[in-house]
Short mmCIF file of C-alpha atoms in Angstrom, two decimals:
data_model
loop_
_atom_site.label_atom_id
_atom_site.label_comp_id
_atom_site.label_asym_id
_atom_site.label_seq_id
_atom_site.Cartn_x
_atom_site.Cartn_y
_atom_site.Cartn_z
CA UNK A 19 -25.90 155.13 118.13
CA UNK A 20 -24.20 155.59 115.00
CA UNK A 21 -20.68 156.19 116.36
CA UNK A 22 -21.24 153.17 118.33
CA UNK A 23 -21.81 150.99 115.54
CA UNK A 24 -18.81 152.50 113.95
CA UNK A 25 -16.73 151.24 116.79
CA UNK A 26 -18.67 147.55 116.68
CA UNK A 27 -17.88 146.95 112.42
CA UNK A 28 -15.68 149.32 111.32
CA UNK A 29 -12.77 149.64 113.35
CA UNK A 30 -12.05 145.79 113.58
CA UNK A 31 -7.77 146.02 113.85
CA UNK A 32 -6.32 142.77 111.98
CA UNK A 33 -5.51 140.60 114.91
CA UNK A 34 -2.02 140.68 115.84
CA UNK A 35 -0.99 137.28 115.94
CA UNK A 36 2.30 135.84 115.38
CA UNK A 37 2.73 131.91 114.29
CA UNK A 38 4.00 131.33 118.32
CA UNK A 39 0.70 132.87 118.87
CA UNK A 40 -1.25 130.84 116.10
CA UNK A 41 0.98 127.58 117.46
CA UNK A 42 0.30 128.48 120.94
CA UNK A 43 -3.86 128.14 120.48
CA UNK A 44 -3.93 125.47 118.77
CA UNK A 45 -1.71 123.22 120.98
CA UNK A 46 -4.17 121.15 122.74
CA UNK A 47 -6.61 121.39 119.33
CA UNK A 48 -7.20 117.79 118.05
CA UNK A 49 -9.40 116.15 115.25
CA UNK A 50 -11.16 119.00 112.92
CA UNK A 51 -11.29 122.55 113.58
CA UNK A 52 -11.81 125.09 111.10
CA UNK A 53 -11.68 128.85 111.44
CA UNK A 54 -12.91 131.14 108.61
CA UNK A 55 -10.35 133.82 109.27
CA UNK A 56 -7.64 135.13 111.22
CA UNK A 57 -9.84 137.12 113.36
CA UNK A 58 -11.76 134.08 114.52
CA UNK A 59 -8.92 132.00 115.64
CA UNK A 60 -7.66 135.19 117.80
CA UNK A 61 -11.23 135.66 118.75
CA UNK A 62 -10.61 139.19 120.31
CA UNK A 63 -13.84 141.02 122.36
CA UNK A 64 -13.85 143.46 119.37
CA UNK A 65 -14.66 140.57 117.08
CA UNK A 66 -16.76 138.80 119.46
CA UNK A 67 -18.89 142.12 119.58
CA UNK A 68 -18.85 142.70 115.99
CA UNK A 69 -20.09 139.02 115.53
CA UNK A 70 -22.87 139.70 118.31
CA UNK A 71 -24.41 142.45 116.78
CA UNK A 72 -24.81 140.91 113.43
CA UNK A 73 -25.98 137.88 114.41
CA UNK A 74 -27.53 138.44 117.79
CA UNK A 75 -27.26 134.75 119.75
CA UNK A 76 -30.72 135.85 121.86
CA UNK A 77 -33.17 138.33 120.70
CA UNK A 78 -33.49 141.54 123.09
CA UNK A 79 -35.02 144.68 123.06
CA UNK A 80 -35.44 146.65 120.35
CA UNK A 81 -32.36 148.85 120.48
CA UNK A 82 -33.67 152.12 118.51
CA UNK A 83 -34.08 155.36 120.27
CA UNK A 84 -37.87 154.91 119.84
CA UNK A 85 -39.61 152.39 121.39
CA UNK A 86 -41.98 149.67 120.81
CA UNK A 87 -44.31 151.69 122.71
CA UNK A 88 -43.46 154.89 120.82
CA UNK A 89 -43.63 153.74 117.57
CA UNK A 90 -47.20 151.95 118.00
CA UNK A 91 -48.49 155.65 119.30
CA UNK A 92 -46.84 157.42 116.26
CA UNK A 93 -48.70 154.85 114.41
CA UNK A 94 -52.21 154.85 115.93
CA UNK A 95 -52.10 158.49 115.75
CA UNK A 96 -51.40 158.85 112.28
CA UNK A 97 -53.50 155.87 111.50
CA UNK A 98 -56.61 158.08 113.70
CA UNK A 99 -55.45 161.53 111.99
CA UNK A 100 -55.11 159.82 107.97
CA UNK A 101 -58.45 160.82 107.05
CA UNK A 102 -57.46 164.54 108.03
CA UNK A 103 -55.58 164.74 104.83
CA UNK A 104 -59.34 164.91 103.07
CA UNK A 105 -60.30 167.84 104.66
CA UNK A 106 -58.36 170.37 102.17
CA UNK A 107 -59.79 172.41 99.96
CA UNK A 108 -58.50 172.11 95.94
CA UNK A 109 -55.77 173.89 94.38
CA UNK A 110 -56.53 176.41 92.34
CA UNK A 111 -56.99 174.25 88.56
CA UNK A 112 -55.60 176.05 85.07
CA UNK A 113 -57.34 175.83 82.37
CA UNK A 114 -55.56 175.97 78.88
CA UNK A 115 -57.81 176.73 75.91
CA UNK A 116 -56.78 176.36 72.61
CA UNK A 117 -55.83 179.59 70.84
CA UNK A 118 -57.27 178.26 67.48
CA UNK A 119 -59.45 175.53 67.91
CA UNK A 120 -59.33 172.34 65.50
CA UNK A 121 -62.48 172.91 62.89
CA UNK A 122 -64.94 169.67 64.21
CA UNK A 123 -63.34 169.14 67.35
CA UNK A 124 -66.16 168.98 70.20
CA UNK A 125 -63.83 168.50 73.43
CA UNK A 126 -64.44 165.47 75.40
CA UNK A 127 -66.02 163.29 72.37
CA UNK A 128 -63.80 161.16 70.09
CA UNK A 129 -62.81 162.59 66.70
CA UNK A 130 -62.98 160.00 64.06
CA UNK A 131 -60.92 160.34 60.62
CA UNK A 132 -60.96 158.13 57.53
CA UNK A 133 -57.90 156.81 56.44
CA UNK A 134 -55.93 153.93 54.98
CA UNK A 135 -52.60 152.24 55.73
CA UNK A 136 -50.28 149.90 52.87
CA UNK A 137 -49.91 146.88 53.15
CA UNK A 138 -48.68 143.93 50.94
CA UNK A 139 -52.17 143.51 49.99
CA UNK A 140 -53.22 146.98 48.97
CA UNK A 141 -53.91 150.03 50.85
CA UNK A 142 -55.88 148.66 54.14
CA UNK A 143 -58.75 151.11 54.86
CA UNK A 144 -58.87 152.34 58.32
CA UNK A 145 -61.26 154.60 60.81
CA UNK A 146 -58.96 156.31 63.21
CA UNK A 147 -60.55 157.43 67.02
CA UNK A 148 -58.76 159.71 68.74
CA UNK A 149 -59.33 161.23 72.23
CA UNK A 150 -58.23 164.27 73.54
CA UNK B 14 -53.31 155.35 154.31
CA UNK B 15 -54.36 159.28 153.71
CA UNK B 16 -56.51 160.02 150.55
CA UNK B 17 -54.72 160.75 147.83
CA UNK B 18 -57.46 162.96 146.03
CA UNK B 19 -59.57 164.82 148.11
CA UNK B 20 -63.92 164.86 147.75
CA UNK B 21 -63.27 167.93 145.23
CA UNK B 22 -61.87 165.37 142.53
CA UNK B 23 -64.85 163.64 142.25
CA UNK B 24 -66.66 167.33 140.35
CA UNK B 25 -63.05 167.40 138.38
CA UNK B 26 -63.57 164.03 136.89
CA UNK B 27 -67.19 164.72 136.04
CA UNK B 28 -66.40 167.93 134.75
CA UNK B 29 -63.65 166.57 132.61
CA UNK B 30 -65.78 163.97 131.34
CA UNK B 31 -68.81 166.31 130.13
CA UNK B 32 -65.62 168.78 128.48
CA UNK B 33 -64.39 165.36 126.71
CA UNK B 34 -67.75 164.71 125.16
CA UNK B 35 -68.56 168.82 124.52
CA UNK B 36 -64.71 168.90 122.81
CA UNK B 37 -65.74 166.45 120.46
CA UNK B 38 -68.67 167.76 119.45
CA UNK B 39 -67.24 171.26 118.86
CA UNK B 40 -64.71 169.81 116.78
CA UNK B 41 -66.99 167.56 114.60
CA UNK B 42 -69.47 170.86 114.34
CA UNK B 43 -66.24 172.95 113.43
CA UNK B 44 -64.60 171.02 111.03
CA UNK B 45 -68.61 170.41 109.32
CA UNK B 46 -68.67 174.00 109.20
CA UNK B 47 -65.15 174.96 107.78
CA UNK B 48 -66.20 172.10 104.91
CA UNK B 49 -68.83 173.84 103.72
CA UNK B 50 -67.34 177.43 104.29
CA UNK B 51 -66.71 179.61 101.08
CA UNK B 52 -63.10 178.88 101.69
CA UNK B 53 -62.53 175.32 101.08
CA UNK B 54 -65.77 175.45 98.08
CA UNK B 55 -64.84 178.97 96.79
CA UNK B 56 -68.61 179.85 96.83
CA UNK B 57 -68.48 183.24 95.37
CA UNK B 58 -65.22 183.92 94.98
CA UNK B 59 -63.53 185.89 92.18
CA UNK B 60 -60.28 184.41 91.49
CA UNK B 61 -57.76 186.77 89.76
CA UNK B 62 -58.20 185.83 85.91
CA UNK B 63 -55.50 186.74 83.65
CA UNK B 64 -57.97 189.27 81.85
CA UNK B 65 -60.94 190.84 84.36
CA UNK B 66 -63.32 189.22 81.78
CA UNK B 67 -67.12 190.45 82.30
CA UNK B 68 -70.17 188.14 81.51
CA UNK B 69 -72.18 190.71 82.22
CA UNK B 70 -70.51 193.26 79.80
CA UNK B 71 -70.83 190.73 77.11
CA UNK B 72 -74.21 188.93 77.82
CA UNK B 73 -76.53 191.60 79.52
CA UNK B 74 -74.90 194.62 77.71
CA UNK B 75 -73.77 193.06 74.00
CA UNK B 76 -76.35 190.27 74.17
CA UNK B 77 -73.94 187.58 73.33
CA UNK B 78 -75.49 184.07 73.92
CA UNK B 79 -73.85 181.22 75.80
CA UNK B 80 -72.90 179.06 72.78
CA UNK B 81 -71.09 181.87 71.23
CA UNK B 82 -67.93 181.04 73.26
CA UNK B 83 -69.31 177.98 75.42
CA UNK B 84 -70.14 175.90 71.95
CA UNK B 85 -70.12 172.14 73.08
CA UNK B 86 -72.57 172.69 75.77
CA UNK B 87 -75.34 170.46 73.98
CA UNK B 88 -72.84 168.16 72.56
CA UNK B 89 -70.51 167.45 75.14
CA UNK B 90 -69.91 166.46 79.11
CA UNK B 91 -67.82 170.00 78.84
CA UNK B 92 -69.21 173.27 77.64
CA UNK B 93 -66.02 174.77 76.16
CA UNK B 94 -63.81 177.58 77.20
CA UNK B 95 -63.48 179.42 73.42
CA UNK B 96 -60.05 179.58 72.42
CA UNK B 97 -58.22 182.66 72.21
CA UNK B 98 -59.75 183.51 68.17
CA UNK B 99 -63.00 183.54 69.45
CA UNK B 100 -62.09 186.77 71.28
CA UNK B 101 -60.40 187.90 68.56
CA UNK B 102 -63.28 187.59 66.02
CA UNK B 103 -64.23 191.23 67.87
CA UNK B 104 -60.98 192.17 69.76
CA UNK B 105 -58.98 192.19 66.70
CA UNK B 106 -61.15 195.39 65.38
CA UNK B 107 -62.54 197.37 68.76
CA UNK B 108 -60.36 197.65 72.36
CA UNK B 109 -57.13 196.74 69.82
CA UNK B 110 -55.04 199.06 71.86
CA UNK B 111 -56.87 198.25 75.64
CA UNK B 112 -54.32 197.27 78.21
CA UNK B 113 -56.43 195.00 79.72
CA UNK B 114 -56.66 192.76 77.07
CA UNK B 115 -52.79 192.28 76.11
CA UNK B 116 -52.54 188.81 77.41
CA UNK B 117 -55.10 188.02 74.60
CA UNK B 118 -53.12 189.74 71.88
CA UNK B 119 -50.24 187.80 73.19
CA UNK B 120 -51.59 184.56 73.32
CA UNK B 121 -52.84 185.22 69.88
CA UNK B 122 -49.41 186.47 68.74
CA UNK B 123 -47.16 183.85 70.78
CA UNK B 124 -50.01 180.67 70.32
CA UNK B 125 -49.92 180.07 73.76
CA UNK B 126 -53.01 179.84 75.92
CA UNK B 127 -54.36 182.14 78.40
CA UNK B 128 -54.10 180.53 81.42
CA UNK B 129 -58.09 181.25 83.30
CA UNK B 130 -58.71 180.14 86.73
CA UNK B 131 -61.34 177.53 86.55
CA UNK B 132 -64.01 178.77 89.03
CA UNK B 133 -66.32 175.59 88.64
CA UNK B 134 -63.99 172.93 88.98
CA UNK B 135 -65.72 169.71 90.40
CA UNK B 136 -63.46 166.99 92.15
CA UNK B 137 -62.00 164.41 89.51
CA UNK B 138 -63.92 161.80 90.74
CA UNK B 139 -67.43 163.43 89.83
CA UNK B 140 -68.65 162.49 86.33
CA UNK B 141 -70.26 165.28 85.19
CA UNK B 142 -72.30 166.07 81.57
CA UNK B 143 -73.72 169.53 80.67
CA UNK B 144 -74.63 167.99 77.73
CA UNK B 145 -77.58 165.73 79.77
CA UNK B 146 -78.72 168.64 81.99
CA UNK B 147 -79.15 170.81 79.15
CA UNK B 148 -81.09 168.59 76.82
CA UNK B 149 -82.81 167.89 79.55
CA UNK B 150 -84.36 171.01 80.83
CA UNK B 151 -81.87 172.47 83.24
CA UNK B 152 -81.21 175.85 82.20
CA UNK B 153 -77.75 177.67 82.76
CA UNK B 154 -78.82 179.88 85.69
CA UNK B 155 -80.34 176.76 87.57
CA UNK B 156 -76.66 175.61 88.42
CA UNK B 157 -74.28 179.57 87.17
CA UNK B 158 -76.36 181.66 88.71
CA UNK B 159 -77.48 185.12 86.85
CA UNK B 160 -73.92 184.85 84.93
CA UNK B 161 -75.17 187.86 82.79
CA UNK B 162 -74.98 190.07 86.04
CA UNK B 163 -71.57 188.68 87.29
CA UNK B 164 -68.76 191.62 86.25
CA UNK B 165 -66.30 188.87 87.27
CA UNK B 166 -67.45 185.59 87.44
CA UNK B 167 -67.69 183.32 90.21
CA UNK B 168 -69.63 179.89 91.26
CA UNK B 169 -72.96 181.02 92.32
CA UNK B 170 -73.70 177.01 94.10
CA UNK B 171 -71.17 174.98 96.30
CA UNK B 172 -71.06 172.33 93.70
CA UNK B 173 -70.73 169.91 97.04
CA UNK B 174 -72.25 166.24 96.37
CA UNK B 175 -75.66 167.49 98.83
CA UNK B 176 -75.90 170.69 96.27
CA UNK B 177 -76.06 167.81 94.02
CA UNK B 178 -78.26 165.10 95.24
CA UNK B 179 -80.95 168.03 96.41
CA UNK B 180 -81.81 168.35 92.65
CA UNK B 181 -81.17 164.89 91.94
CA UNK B 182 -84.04 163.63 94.43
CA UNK B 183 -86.18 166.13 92.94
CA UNK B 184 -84.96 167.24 89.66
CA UNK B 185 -89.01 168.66 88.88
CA UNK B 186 -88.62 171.89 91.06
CA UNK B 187 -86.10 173.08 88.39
CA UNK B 188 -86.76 172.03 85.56
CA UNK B 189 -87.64 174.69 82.15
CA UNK B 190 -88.76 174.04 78.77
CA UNK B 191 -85.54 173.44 76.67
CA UNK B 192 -86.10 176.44 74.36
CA UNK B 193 -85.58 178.55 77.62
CA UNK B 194 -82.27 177.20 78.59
CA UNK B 195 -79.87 179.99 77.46
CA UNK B 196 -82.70 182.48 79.40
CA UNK B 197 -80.29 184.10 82.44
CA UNK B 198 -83.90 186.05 83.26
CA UNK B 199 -86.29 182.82 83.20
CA UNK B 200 -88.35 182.52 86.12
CA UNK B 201 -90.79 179.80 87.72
CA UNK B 202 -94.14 179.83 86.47
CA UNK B 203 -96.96 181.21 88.11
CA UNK B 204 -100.22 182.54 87.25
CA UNK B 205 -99.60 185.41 86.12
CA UNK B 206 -96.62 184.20 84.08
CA UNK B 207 -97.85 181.41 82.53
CA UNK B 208 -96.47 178.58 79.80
CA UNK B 209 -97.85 176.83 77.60
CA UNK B 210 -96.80 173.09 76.64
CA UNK B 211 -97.99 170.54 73.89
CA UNK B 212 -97.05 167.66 73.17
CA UNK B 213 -95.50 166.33 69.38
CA UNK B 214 -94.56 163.65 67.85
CA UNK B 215 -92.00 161.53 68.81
CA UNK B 216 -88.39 161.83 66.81
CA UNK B 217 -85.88 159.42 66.43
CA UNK B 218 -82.63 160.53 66.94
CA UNK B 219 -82.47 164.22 68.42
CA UNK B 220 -83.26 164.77 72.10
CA UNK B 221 -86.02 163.59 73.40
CA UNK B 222 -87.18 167.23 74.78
CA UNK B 223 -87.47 168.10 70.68
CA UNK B 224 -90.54 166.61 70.90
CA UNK B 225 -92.29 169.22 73.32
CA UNK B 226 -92.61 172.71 72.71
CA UNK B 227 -93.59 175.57 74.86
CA UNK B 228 -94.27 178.81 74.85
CA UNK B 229 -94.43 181.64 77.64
CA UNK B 230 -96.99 183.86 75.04
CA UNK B 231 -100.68 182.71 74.52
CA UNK B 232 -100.88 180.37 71.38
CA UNK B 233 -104.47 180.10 71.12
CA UNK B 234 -104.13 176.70 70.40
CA UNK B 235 -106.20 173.98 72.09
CA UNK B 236 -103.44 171.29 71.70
CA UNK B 237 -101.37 173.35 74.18
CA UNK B 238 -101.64 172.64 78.08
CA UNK B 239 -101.59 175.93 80.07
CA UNK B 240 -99.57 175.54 83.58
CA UNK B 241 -99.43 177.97 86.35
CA UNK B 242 -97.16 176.75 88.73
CA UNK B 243 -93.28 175.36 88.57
CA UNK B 244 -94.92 171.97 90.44
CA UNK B 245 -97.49 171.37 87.13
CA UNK B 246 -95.08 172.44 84.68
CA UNK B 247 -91.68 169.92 86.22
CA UNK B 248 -93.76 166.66 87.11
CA UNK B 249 -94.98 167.36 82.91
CA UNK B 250 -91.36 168.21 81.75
CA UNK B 251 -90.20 164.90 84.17
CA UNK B 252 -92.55 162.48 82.41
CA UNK B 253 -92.28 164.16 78.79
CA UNK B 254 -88.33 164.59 79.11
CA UNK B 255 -87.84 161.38 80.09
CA UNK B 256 -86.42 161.90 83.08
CA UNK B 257 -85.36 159.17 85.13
CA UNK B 258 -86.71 158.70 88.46
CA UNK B 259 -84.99 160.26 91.69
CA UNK B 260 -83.88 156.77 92.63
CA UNK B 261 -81.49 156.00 89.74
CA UNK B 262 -80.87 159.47 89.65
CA UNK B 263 -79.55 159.80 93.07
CA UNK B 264 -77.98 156.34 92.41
CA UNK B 265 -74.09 156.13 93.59
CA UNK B 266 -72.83 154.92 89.76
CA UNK B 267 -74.62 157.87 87.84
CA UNK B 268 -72.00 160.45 89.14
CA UNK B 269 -69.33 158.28 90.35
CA UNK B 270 -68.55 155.67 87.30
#
């Protein structure tokens, strides 16, 4: 898949026209015709290829190794086997005590301190809440 | 046209059909089974602990209470694992040389925690207070087990949501008088091991249980009730605890908030 993509965009050669060439396609041309590039006025197969793949003129199968079908079984079955993922049992859980405890500190209630912070006006008092 | 299956096919299907349906069932009954098995809720297991710590050593032999090392158990949703000077207050005068207990002497000399195994560890989407049950009349070995005979310790319940909701929808066949919380040994009442409960006046501000006392020796008091049976004694402790009824109790919000 890959490689042939490779050959589709990569491996476009700069078309080898000369201006007899050029002169030569565009001899019964009249009225407006614009070309964006070299490449389109020689309008190789290569280029024609390269231009069909990225912008397809009909849509067509999908053109990945796995199919429609496939993918909607890979996705029913994980969609049927998601709730499997519940059924583990914990990890093992650390637990870290301190190895000197704060004095006051009762773990899982706040710890409130009195304090005060300046400010133009004068020293602001403040109560401070902290959770662990 | 010949048959393509012959008569026997039509047994085959039916077979196949009843082996669908009995697959099924195995594997719901299976899977029920390996959910509640020891190994996914570590019911009874002894996890290797960085020290081989014994509750039984230190509560049945030395008589250590709980709230020695587990001190916010009244005050707090968690009881407390003491830090590392709390086993020093003895361990830096007896066992200083023990081998077992160098990972305390280094966490006390590095300041780095010793890392325990947590052997009740409820999922994170439980709310759960000790501080509630215990002011509330469910004692330590109602939930732990006898920790004070556990050499290692290990959960004694599943802690699985029906473990839960059977006490929940019924919270009287286990409740105790407060003052025999911390009792590993504390059993049921019955008429030959009776308790006494009276009733006092209501406080403001401390638990609500403060304002019932019991006894398990005769007080020779007329004020005090005398019960005989764990069914007398909870549907008392329900209505003089406070205890809400098993509908809000079992209620989704009260452990999932």
């Amino acid at each position: 898949m890959s490689e042939m993509k490779n050959n589709l965009v990569g491996t476009i050669q700069p078309a080898p026209l000369t201006l007899e060439q050029v002169r030569e396609k565009l001899k019964n041309v009249r009225g407006k015709k614009y070309w964006r590039s070299v490449d389109e006025l020689a309008d190789t197969p290569e280029f024609q290829a390269a231009v069909e793949k990225e912008f397809p003129s009909s849509p067509h199968a999908w053109g990945d190794e796995v199919s429609r079908r496939g993918f909607l079984k890979f996705m029913g079955a994980s969609a049927a086997l998601a709730g499997l993922a519940g059924c583990t049992k914990q990890p093992d859980e650390p637990i870290y005590p301190y190895v000197k405890a704060p004095e006051d500190l009762v773990l899982g209630k706040p710890n409130y301190f009195a304090t005060a912070m300046p400010f133009v006006t004068g020293a602001v008092p403040l109560l401070v809440k902290t959770d662990q | 046209m010949a048959q393509i299956f012959d008569r026997s096919s039509n047994a085959l299907a039916r077979a196949s059909l009843v082996l669908t349906g009995l697959i099924v069932i195995g594997l719901g009954v299976t899977l029920d089974a390996l959910q509640r098995s020891p190994w996914v809720t570590r019911q009874g297991q002894r996890p290797d602990q960085p020290v081989p710590f014994s509750h039984k050593h230190h509560v049945q032999g030395l008589g250590l209470q709980c709230q020695y090392c587990h001190v916010t158990v009244e005050k707090s949703s968690y009881a407390g694992i003491p830090p590392t000077k709390t086993c020093m207050n003895c361990h830096a005068q007896i066992w200083t040389n023990a081998q077992l207990l160098e990972p305390v002497r280094e966490s006390w000399a590095t300041g780095k925690s010793i890392p325990w195994i947590k052997v009740h560890d409820l999922p994170d989407y439980v709310y759960f207070s000790h501080e509630i049950h215990v002011n509330k009349g469910v004692g330590c070995a109602s939930c732990h087990g006898r920790v004070d005979q556990m050499p290692l310790m290990y959960a004694e319940n599943t802690l699985q949501m029906e473990w839960c909701l059977n006490c929940h929808r019924n919270p009287a066949k286990n409740l105790r008088p407060t003052s025999e919380i911390y009792n590993n040994s504390w059993e049921k009442p019955a008429v030959e091991r009776p308790v006494w409960c009276a009733l006092g006046d209501e406080k403001t501000g401390v638990p609500t249980a403060q304002s019932v006392s019991c006894t398990t020796q005769e007080p020779g008091l007329t004020s005090y009730k005398k019960f005989t049976s764990q069914d007398e004694l909870g549907s008392f402790l329900v209505d003089h605890y406070k205890i809400r009824t098993p509908n809000e109790l079992s209620s989704c919000e009260v452990c999932h908030r």
